CSV table of C-alpha atoms in Angstrom, one decimal:
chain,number,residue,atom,x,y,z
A,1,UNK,CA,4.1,-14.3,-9.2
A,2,UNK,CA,3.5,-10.8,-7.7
A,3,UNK,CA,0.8,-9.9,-10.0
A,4,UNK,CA,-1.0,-13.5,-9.8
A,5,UNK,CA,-0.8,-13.4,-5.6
A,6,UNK,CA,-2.4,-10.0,-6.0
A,7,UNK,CA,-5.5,-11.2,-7.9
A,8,UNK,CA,-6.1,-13.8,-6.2
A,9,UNK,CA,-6.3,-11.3,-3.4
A,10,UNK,CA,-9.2,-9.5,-4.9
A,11,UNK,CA,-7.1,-6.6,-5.0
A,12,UNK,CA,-8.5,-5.9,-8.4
A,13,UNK,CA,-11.0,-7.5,-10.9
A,14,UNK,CA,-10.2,-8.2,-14.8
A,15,UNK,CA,-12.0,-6.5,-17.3
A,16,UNK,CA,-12.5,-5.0,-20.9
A,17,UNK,CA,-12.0,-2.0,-21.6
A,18,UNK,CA,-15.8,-1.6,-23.0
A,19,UNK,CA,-16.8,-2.6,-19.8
A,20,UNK,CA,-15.2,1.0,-18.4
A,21,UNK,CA,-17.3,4.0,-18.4
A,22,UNK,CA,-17.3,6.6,-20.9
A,23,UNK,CA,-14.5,9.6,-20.2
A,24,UNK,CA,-13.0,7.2,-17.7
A,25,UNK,CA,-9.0,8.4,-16.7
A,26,UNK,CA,-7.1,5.0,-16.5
A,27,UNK,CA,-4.2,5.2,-14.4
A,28,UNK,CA,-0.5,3.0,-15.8
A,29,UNK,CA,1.1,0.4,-13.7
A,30,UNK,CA,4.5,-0.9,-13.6
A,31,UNK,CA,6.8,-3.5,-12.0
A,32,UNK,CA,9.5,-2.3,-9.7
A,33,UNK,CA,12.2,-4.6,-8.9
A,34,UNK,CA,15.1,-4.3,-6.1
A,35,UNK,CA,17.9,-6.0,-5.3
A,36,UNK,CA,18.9,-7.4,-1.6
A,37,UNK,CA,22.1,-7.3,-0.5
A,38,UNK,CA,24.3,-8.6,2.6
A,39,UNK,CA,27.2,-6.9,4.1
A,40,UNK,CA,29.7,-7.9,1.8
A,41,UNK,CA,27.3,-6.6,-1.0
A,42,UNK,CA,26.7,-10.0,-2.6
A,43,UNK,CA,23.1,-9.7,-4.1
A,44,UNK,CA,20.8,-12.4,-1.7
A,45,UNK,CA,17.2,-11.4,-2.7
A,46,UNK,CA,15.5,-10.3,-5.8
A,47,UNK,CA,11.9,-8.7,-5.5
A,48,UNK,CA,9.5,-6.9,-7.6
A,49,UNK,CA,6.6,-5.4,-6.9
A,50,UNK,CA,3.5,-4.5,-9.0
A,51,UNK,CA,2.7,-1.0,-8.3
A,52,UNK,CA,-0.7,1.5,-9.2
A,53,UNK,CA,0.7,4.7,-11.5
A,54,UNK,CA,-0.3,6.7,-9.0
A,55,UNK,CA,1.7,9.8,-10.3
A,56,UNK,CA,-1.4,10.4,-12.9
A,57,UNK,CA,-4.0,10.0,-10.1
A,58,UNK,CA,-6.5,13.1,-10.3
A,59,UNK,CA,-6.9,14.8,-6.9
A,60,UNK,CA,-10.5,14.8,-6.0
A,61,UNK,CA,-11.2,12.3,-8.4
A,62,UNK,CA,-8.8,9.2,-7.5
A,63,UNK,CA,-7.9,10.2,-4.2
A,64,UNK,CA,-9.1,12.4,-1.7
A,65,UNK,CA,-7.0,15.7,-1.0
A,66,UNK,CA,-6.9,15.0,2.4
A,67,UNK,CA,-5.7,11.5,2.3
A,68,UNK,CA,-2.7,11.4,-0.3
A,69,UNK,CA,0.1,11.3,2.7
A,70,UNK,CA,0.4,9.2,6.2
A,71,UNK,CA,2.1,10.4,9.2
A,72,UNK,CA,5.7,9.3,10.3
A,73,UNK,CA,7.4,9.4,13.4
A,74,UNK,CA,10.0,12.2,14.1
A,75,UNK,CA,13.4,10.7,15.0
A,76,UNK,CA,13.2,12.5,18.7
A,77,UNK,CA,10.1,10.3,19.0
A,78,UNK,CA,12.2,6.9,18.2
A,79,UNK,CA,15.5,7.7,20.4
A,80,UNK,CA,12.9,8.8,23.0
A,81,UNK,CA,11.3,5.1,22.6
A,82,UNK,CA,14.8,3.2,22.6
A,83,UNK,CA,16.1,5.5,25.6
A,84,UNK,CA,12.8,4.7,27.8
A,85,UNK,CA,13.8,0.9,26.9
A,86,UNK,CA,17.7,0.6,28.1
A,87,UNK,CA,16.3,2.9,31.5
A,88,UNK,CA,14.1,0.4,32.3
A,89,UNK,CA,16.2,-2.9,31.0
A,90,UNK,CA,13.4,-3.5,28.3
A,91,UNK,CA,13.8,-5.5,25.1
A,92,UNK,CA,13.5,-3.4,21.7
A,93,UNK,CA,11.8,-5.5,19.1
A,94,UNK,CA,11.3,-4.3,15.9
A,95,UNK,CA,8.4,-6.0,13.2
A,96,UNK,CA,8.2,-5.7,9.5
A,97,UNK,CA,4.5,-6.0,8.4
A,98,UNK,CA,4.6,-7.8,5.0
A,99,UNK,CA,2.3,-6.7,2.4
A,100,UNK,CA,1.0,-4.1,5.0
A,101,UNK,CA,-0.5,-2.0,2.1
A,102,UNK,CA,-2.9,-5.0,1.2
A,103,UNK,CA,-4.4,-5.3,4.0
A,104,UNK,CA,-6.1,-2.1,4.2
A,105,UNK,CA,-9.2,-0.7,2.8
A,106,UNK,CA,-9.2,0.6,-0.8
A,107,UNK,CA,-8.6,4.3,-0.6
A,108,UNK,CA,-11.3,7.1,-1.0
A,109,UNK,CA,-12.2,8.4,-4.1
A,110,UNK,CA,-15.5,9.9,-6.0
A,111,UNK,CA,-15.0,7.6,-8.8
A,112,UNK,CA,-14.5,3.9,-9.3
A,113,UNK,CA,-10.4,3.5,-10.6
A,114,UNK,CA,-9.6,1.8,-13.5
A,115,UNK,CA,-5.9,0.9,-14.7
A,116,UNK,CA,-3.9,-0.3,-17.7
A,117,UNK,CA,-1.4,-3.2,-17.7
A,118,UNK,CA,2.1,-2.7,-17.5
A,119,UNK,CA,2.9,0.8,-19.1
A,120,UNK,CA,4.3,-0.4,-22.9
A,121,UNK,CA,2.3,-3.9,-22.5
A,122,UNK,CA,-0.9,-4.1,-23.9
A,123,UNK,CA,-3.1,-7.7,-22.8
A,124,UNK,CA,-5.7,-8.6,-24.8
A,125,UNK,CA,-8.1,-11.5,-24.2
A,126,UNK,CA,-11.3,-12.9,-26.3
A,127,UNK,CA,-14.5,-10.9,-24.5
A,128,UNK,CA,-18.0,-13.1,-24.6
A,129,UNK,CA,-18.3,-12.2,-28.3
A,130,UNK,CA,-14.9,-13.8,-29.0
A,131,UNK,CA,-13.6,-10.3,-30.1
A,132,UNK,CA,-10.3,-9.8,-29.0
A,133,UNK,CA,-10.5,-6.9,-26.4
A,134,UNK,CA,-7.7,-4.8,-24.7
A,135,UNK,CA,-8.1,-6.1,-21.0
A,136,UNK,CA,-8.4,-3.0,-18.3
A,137,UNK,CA,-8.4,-3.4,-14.0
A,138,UNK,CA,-11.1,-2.2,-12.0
A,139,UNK,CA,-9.0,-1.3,-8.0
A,140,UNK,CA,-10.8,-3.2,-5.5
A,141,UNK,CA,-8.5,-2.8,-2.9
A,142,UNK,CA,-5.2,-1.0,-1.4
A,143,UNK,CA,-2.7,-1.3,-3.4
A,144,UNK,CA,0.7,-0.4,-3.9
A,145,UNK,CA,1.2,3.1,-6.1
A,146,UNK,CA,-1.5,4.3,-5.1
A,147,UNK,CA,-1.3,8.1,-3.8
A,148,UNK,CA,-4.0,7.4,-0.4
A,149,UNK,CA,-2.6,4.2,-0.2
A,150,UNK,CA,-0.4,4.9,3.0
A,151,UNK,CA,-3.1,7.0,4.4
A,152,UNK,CA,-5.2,3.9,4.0
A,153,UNK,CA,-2.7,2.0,5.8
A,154,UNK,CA,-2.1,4.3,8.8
A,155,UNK,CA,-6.3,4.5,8.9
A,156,UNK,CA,-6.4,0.8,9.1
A,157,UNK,CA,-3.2,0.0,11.3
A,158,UNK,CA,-4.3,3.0,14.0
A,159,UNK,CA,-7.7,1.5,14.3
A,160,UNK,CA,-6.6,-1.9,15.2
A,161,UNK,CA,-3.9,-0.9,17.3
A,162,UNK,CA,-6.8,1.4,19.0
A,163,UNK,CA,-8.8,-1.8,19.6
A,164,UNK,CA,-5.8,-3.4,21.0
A,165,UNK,CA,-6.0,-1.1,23.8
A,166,UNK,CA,-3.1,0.9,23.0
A,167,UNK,CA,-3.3,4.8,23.0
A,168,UNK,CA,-1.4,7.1,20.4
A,169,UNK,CA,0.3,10.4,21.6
A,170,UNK,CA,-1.5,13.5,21.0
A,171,UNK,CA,1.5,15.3,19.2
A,172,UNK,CA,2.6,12.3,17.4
A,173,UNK,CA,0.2,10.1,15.9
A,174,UNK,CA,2.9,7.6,15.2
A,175,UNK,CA,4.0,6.9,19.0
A,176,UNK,CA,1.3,4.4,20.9
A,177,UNK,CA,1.6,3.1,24.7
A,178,UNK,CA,-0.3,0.5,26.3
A,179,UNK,CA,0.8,0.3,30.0
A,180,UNK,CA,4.6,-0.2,29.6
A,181,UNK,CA,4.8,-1.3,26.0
A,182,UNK,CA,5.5,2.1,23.6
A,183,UNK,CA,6.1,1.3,20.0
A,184,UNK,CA,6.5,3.7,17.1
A,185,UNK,CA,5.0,2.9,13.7
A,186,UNK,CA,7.1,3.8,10.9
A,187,UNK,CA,5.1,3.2,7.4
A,188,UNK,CA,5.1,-0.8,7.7
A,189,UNK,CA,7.6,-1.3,10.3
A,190,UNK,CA,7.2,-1.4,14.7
């Protein structure tokens, strides 16, 4: 289901590995699953994800040097946040963006980024010849595993919070303030 949801996303495109250029590195993939658990440690959610190999990524080549980590805000930064909240008789909400990596812009690289299927799973499909062909992905998108892909995020989430009106702090890019609302953004999480 993961893996079908993300195609249909566009956050890659299906091809053959002919169809890659010559002296192209592909990068793996893999499925990651977790387990859920309620207080009394009974399991109540099973999820997997389908992540980019992004431990082979080339710097320079796959990802920018600059962009392979995203800020996150100290815990002096938080307390500060839920302190200002009880002075003042606020409510402290906390949000979970789902799928927050999605929905930012592929990350920068100098060449286009091709990956395998799931590392020890070969797919193979007829190509127009009718030649069966090992099938490749072409990244169109963020995507999960990939080393710029929380840069991406925090690129994409600070720009729309920016338009929002909100302001970020000058010594910590992860605290923002619009009149009497602060929030601190914590990967995927408010």
């Amino acid at each position: 289901r993961e893996f079908l949801q993300l195609e249909q996303r566009g956050t890659f495109t299906k091809l053959f590995r002919s169809q890659a250029p010559e002296g192209t590195i592909f990068l793996p993939s893999n499925m990651c699953h977790k387990a859920k658990f309620d207080s009394e440690g009974n399991v109540t959610k099973l999820k997997s994800r389908f992540n980019l190999g992004g431990h082979r990524a080339k710097n320079g080549i796959h990802v920018m040097e600059d962009a392979r980590s995203a800020p996150t805000p100290r815990m002096s930064t938080v307390r500060h946040i839920v302190a200002q909240a009880a002075r003042l008789g606020q409510k402290l909400l906390t949000a979970d963006i789902v799928g927050a990596y999605l929905l930012a812009q592929k990350p920068e690289s100098t060449v286009p980024i091709y990956f395998t299927g799931l590392t020890g799973q070969k797919e193979f499909d007829y190509n127009a010849n009718g030649e069966l062909e090992v099938v490749i992905y072409k990244l169109e998108s963020n995507m999960y595993g990939h080393p710029g892909a929380g840069y991406a995020w925090f690129q994409h989430v600070d720009k729309m919070l920016k338009e929002m009106g909100f302001e970020n702090n000058p010594v910590e890019p992860c605290a923002y303030r619009r009149g009497s609302i602060e929030l601190a953004l914590f990967v995927d999480d408010f």
